[in-house]
Amino acid sequence: MSVIDYKQVYAYIKTAEPTAELDGIMAEMENELLSIATPRKLAKVNTVIKIDGNYHLEGTQITLKSEDINRYFIGVDMIAVQCVTIGSLVDKRIDYYAKASTIRMIVLDALANVYVEQIADELSAQLKAKYSDKHMTIRYSAGYGDLSLDLQPQILLHLDATKRAGVCINNNNLMTPLKTITGFQGFGSCEQPVSFDCKSCTLKECGSDKCPRRKK
Amino acid sequence: MKTIEKINQILNERVLVLDGAMGTMLQAQGLGIGEFPERFNLTHPQIVEQIHFDYLSAGADIVYANTFGANVIKMPNDDYRSMILAGLNCARRAVDKFGSGMVALDIGALGELMSPMGNLTFDRAYEVYRDITLIAKNHADLVVIETISDLYELKAGVLAVKENSDLPVMVTMSFDITGRTFSGCPIESMVAVMEGLGVDAVGLNCSLSPSQIKPLVQRLAKICSIPFILKPNAGLPVIEGGVTIFNEDAESFGTLMSEYVDMGASIVGGCCGTTSDYISNLASKIKGKSVKIAAKQVTSVASGIKYQEINKPLIVGERINPTGKKLMREAILADDFGYIEMQAIEQNEAGAHILDINMGVPNIDEVAMMIKAVQHVQAIVDLPLQIDSSNPDVIEAGLRYASGKVIVNSVNGDSEVLDKVLPIASKYGALVVGLTIDKSGVPKTLKDRIAIAERIVAACDKYGISRHNIIIDCLTLTAGAEQEQAMLTLKAIEYVKKNLGVKTILGVSNISFGLPERAIINRTFLTMALASGLDLAIINPNLAPMNESYLAYMLLSNNDKNGEDYINGVSGKVFSESPLLNSDRTLGECIIKSLEVDAIDIAKKYLLKYTGIEIIDMHIIPALNIVGDGYEKGTIFLPQLISSSEVAKKVCDIIKANMPENSVEAKCKIMLATVEGDVHDIGKNIVKTVLQNYGYEIIDLGRNVSVENVVKSVIKHNPKILGLSALMTTTVVNMKRTIISVKKINKDIIICVGGAVLTEQVAKEIGADYYTKDPRELTSLLTRIIK
């Protein structure tokens, strides 16, 4: 029984009909991934106020200047800042297979992408359970749509993510370990949109029928 | 009295007490979320001083100055210098006011991931730690480096402090409950490397609560031969109303920590969430308890990720050495680290436990090559290393840039060699291989060989290298020329193990030089040597007979419990004997269906009938085109495309190995790079795999490649095509800068770009010649434009 959702993995590598050989590699790489991954989940929930029409997390420097956020987070009164990672050993192993076996590199990379999403979903589920009296929004990350990637350093500082999860950031706001997700999730008393639309996506050549996020 | 004498005096009488958290206390005094705590040294020095005073009053012997994050990386505007000095002054005033105590310069992780996963190089990390040390060394009593995740960063820090001050150094890393740091460093690797570098105490801080660290305390107690430190958090963090709180109270914190003192902890304090109440409770609970260091020294090697005790026979892979290996020699001369990395990977897959690295080619800068080779190899595999050279400068370079505890190969009985190399090995805490040879050559008698071994051991004693770090090589002589020496070598192994208390190593394959069927002699001698007590066998682990003999010996000697390694090793071989082989299949079909074993077998048969060029043009390329067309139409998926490419590559390698030199000319040279700032290179690697099979010569510059580096490489290699990749919108700007700079120095170069955020339109805007969406489209484009 696999821990990681193979369907999602096959969607990542755009494979409709996996062969027995590919299934075998998938199982081998999943075992390896689970043995080296070090999942970490961080979250802080802050109350929010609106300043100039944008959500501001009270007690922090974080303001979400984004029309998309306003569209997806309707009348929320709290926002959770989140960061999940599965660790730098996974990056190192993907590098290893980039040299040793390209097919394993592709499969391990896709498995890691799905796994870190699963960990992020687990964190969302925990938050949802904790604030079960409220409606939870979708998870929205810096870099989606018009929400600037420049928020990343503030997110990591707010969560003390370098010390607590080993997540670092470079001058281009790219995080390492690579398999790391940060995001915001709002909580409010009204119903919230439950899925993305394509306007928020930065992928320019998307085969929309195969988009794993849309399918999900 | 010097600080280290003070520390030792306390440790002779009782356990040493450290302070608790600084950030937690500052937050209670108004430090905002996301604000640098060190700024309080300048803005609220009286608060910082009072916190130190409270900890001293609670029983702390050492207070950590509020300097944890003050460095040029986190604070590029130079404020950090005044914050460090102000922080140390606050602590000093508190100590003076209290009347006793010691001030530690506190240095935390620099905040960037180490190269190659991140941007921080070893040299840069060293510079930053040195900078902090030089600012602080006249104001601190000791230095602590704490909350570190990467052993390589910690090594840079310890060297920087020790080489630029006389201050005692204590180090702690942050582990999870499995005993690994975020970057994968096991607790044992930390101890092995840090003890070797001569730190004064080592241990763990932050991350875990006292109730979680018991298994880690047991592991530390088992292997630490110097005082070990525990500075855990005040329980597990819980977020309440946007604020982190910790769930263990001062009473239970003190009780658990007191238990750990009974298990061997010598230096204790608290990290996040602890306050002066916790330290007070702790100090009262351990009052009167003495220090117990019970661990014996063990022989071990380590990388930043793997720890290996030498308590059973191990294989040292010998392939990264140019002696008698033409391709390795050529790779070293051409700076071809791709080849060196592949040798590391192949030996790793074949079961090597340690990798020997020798860059000894005449007329090259061997020091620079050793540094690069060490960094490339440890970036790709996790195995500990053996630095192989007779040049002390090369040895020092290898020891300095290796992330783990390594072996020096080698010294001999010549006193001049011993006096040059042993101080270096001692400084870096390396194991030393001593060859039983001296200026007079290889002794012909057992007595003379033992005499040299004893001389080497005595010299090691003189330089502070203890027995557990000495490995004696009793030397393999050629049985074809000196038959009687084979048994003498084995007797010498038995003697030095039994009487000198050291480990043994042997390069095995020289035994058969000049004799027919060398494999038979080699494997037999290997088994005999192992039975005589050999600890480390230097062999080529890719050779099946050697590997099989080793596995069989390990099973029969009860080292391989339940024969798991033996069974796995042998099953792999049975599988490789091609159960799928179907003589009716063509090579093309095998490539399309990704049947590697069949494809290789058929290719070997084809080589009897066709030239290599004919096989490539008539069978391999057409098959790849069929796969590519299927991928384009959506009937074949990416994994199949790549599997077929990998099979084709293996077949091409065999064909090329069987062809006369220079008979295969690459179609043209293509340089690939993921642009500066972008660390995603999966797409670029897929493109590389596919293009190689179409006969293009690929120069892969890797990821996060600076504009300057791309320009330099274009000048050096003069490729016809430059392929650039970027995944993030933020790095497309760097792609544009790269294109502009490259076109300035080579207007004829064809630049193709790809990546998730690019389109035909964006490619035009940034000055690229072509955009392709996948490797298949790129191969079609190249076929068109190169014609």
PDB file of N, CA, C and O in Angstrom, chain B residues 24 47 169 185 199-200 223 242 278 310 378 391 409 416 436 458 473 546 581 585 592 615 747 764:
ATOM      1  N   THR B  24      13.401  33.910  23.838  1.00  0.00           N
ATOM      2  CA  THR B  24      12.174  33.780  24.630  1.00  0.00           C
ATOM      3  C   THR B  24      12.077  34.915  25.649  1.00  0.00           C
ATOM      4  O   THR B  24      11.022  35.518  25.828  1.00  0.00           O
ATOM      5  N   ILE B  47      18.228  45.606  29.272  1.00  0.00           N
ATOM      6  CA  ILE B  47      17.373  44.394  29.303  1.00  0.00           C
ATOM      7  C   ILE B  47      18.223  43.152  29.056  1.00  0.00           C
ATOM      8  O   ILE B  47      18.123  42.141  29.763  1.00  0.00           O
ATOM      9  N   VAL B 169      36.414  26.139  22.104  1.00  0.00           N
ATOM     10  CA  VAL B 169      35.250  26.072  21.206  1.00  0.00           C
ATOM     11  C   VAL B 169      34.330  24.944  21.640  1.00  0.00           C
ATOM     12  O   VAL B 169      34.774  23.804  21.824  1.00  0.00           O
ATOM     13  N   CYS B 185      22.704  15.001   8.764  1.00  0.00           N
ATOM     14  CA  CYS B 185      23.910  14.608   9.504  1.00  0.00           C
ATOM     15  C   CYS B 185      23.539  13.778  10.733  1.00  0.00           C
ATOM     16  O   CYS B 185      22.787  14.241  11.592  1.00  0.00           O
ATOM     17  N   VAL B 199      37.531  20.119  19.152  1.00  0.00           N
ATOM     18  CA  VAL B 199      36.664  21.022  19.916  1.00  0.00           C
ATOM     19  C   VAL B 199      36.672  20.588  21.389  1.00  0.00           C
ATOM     20  O   VAL B 199      37.038  19.453  21.710  1.00  0.00           O
ATOM     21  N   ASP B 200      36.266  21.483  22.265  1.00  0.00           N
ATOM     22  CA  ASP B 200      36.351  21.188  23.693  1.00  0.00           C
ATOM     23  C   ASP B 200      35.112  20.472  24.229  1.00  0.00           C
ATOM     24  O   ASP B 200      35.182  19.812  25.261  1.00  0.00           O
ATOM     25  N   ILE B 223      29.525   7.184  22.358  1.00  0.00           N
ATOM     26  CA  ILE B 223      30.662   7.463  21.470  1.00  0.00           C
ATOM     27  C   ILE B 223      31.483   8.704  21.828  1.00  0.00           C
ATOM     28  O   ILE B 223      32.555   8.891  21.278  1.00  0.00           O
ATOM     29  N   GLY B 242      -0.930  32.752  17.599  1.00  0.00           N
ATOM     30  CA  GLY B 242       0.179  33.296  16.815  1.00  0.00           C
ATOM     31  C   GLY B 242       1.491  33.325  17.587  1.00  0.00           C
ATOM     32  O   GLY B 242       2.513  33.756  17.075  1.00  0.00           O
ATOM     33  N   TYR B 278      13.855  27.694  34.695  1.00  0.00           N
ATOM     34  CA  TYR B 278      14.285  26.369  34.235  1.00  0.00           C
ATOM     35  C   TYR B 278      15.739  26.110  34.650  1.00  0.00           C
ATOM     36  O   TYR B 278      16.097  25.016  35.093  1.00  0.00           O
ATOM     37  N   ILE B 310      34.540   1.262  11.860  1.00  0.00           N
ATOM     38  CA  ILE B 310      35.343   0.203  11.225  1.00  0.00           C
ATOM     39  C   ILE B 310      35.455  -0.933  12.234  1.00  0.00           C
ATOM     40  O   ILE B 310      36.457  -1.082  12.936  1.00  0.00           O
ATOM     41  N   GLN B 378      31.680  14.334  -2.878  1.00  0.00           N
ATOM     42  CA  GLN B 378      30.824  14.349  -1.684  1.00  0.00           C
ATOM     43  C   GLN B 378      29.481  15.020  -1.945  1.00  0.00           C
ATOM     44  O   GLN B 378      28.532  14.823  -1.195  1.00  0.00           O
ATOM     45  N   ASN B 391      51.805  14.001  -1.565  1.00  0.00           N
ATOM     46  CA  ASN B 391      52.121  15.428  -1.433  1.00  0.00           C
ATOM     47  C   ASN B 391      51.357  16.019  -0.232  1.00  0.00           C
ATOM     48  O   ASN B 391      50.126  16.044  -0.225  1.00  0.00           O
ATOM     49  N   ASN B 409      45.865   8.581   2.931  1.00  0.00           N
ATOM     50  CA  ASN B 409      46.587   7.477   2.308  1.00  0.00           C
ATOM     51  C   ASN B 409      47.743   8.084   1.515  1.00  0.00           C
ATOM     52  O   ASN B 409      47.517   8.545   0.405  1.00  0.00           O
ATOM     53  N   GLU B 416      61.031  11.832   7.607  1.00  0.00           N
ATOM     54  CA  GLU B 416      60.731  13.117   6.947  1.00  0.00           C
ATOM     55  C   GLU B 416      59.251  13.167   6.533  1.00  0.00           C
ATOM     56  O   GLU B 416      58.562  14.173   6.732  1.00  0.00           O
ATOM     57  N   THR B 436      54.208  -0.069   5.427  1.00  0.00           N
ATOM     58  CA  THR B 436      55.406  -0.671   6.043  1.00  0.00           C
ATOM     59  C   THR B 436      56.551  -0.691   5.027  1.00  0.00           C
ATOM     60  O   THR B 436      56.994  -1.739   4.557  1.00  0.00           O
ATOM     61  N   ALA B 458      54.706   4.903  16.792  1.00  0.00           N
ATOM     62  CA  ALA B 458      55.385   5.784  17.758  1.00  0.00           C
ATOM     63  C   ALA B 458      55.325   7.236  17.295  1.00  0.00           C
ATOM     64  O   ALA B 458      55.097   8.161  18.098  1.00  0.00           O
ATOM     65  N   ASP B 473      49.296  -0.587   6.534  1.00  0.00           N
ATOM     66  CA  ASP B 473      49.261  -1.329   5.271  1.00  0.00           C
ATOM     67  C   ASP B 473      50.514  -2.208   5.222  1.00  0.00           C
ATOM     68  O   ASP B 473      51.637  -1.695   5.107  1.00  0.00           O
ATOM     69  N   MET B 546      35.643 -10.083  -7.165  1.00  0.00           N
ATOM     70  CA  MET B 546      36.101  -9.503  -5.906  1.00  0.00           C
ATOM     71  C   MET B 546      34.917  -9.264  -4.966  1.00  0.00           C
ATOM     72  O   MET B 546      34.954  -9.584  -3.783  1.00  0.00           O
ATOM     73  N   LEU B 581      15.570 -12.217 -22.611  1.00  0.00           N
ATOM     74  CA  LEU B 581      16.219 -12.252 -23.921  1.00  0.00           C
ATOM     75  C   LEU B 581      15.401 -13.050 -24.939  1.00  0.00           C
ATOM     76  O   LEU B 581      15.021 -14.180 -24.728  1.00  0.00           O
ATOM     77  N   ARG B 585      14.065 -10.430 -31.395  1.00  0.00           N
ATOM     78  CA  ARG B 585      13.905  -8.981 -31.332  1.00  0.00           C
ATOM     79  C   ARG B 585      15.059  -8.270 -32.025  1.00  0.00           C
ATOM     80  O   ARG B 585      16.180  -8.753 -32.053  1.00  0.00           O
ATOM     81  N   ILE B 592      13.011   0.693 -28.068  1.00  0.00           N
ATOM     82  CA  ILE B 592      11.651   1.238 -27.952  1.00  0.00           C
ATOM     83  C   ILE B 592      10.961   0.686 -26.704  1.00  0.00           C
ATOM     84  O   ILE B 592      10.285   1.396 -25.973  1.00  0.00           O
ATOM     85  N   ILE B 615      25.514   0.941 -36.699  1.00  0.00           N
ATOM     86  CA  ILE B 615      24.529   0.565 -35.666  1.00  0.00           C
ATOM     87  C   ILE B 615      23.801   1.808 -35.160  1.00  0.00           C
ATOM     88  O   ILE B 615      22.584   1.819 -35.007  1.00  0.00           O
ATOM     89  N   LYS B 747      28.445  36.437 -31.320  1.00  0.00           N
ATOM     90  CA  LYS B 747      27.148  36.786 -31.925  1.00  0.00           C
ATOM     91  C   LYS B 747      26.578  35.635 -32.752  1.00  0.00           C
ATOM     92  O   LYS B 747      25.394  35.621 -33.066  1.00  0.00           O
ATOM     93  N   LYS B 764      11.438  35.639 -27.419  1.00  0.00           N
ATOM     94  CA  LYS B 764      11.804  36.731 -28.348  1.00  0.00           C
ATOM     95  C   LYS B 764      12.173  37.985 -27.568  1.00  0.00           C
ATOM     96  O   LYS B 764      13.164  38.646 -27.856  1.00  0.00           O
TER      97      LYS B 764
END
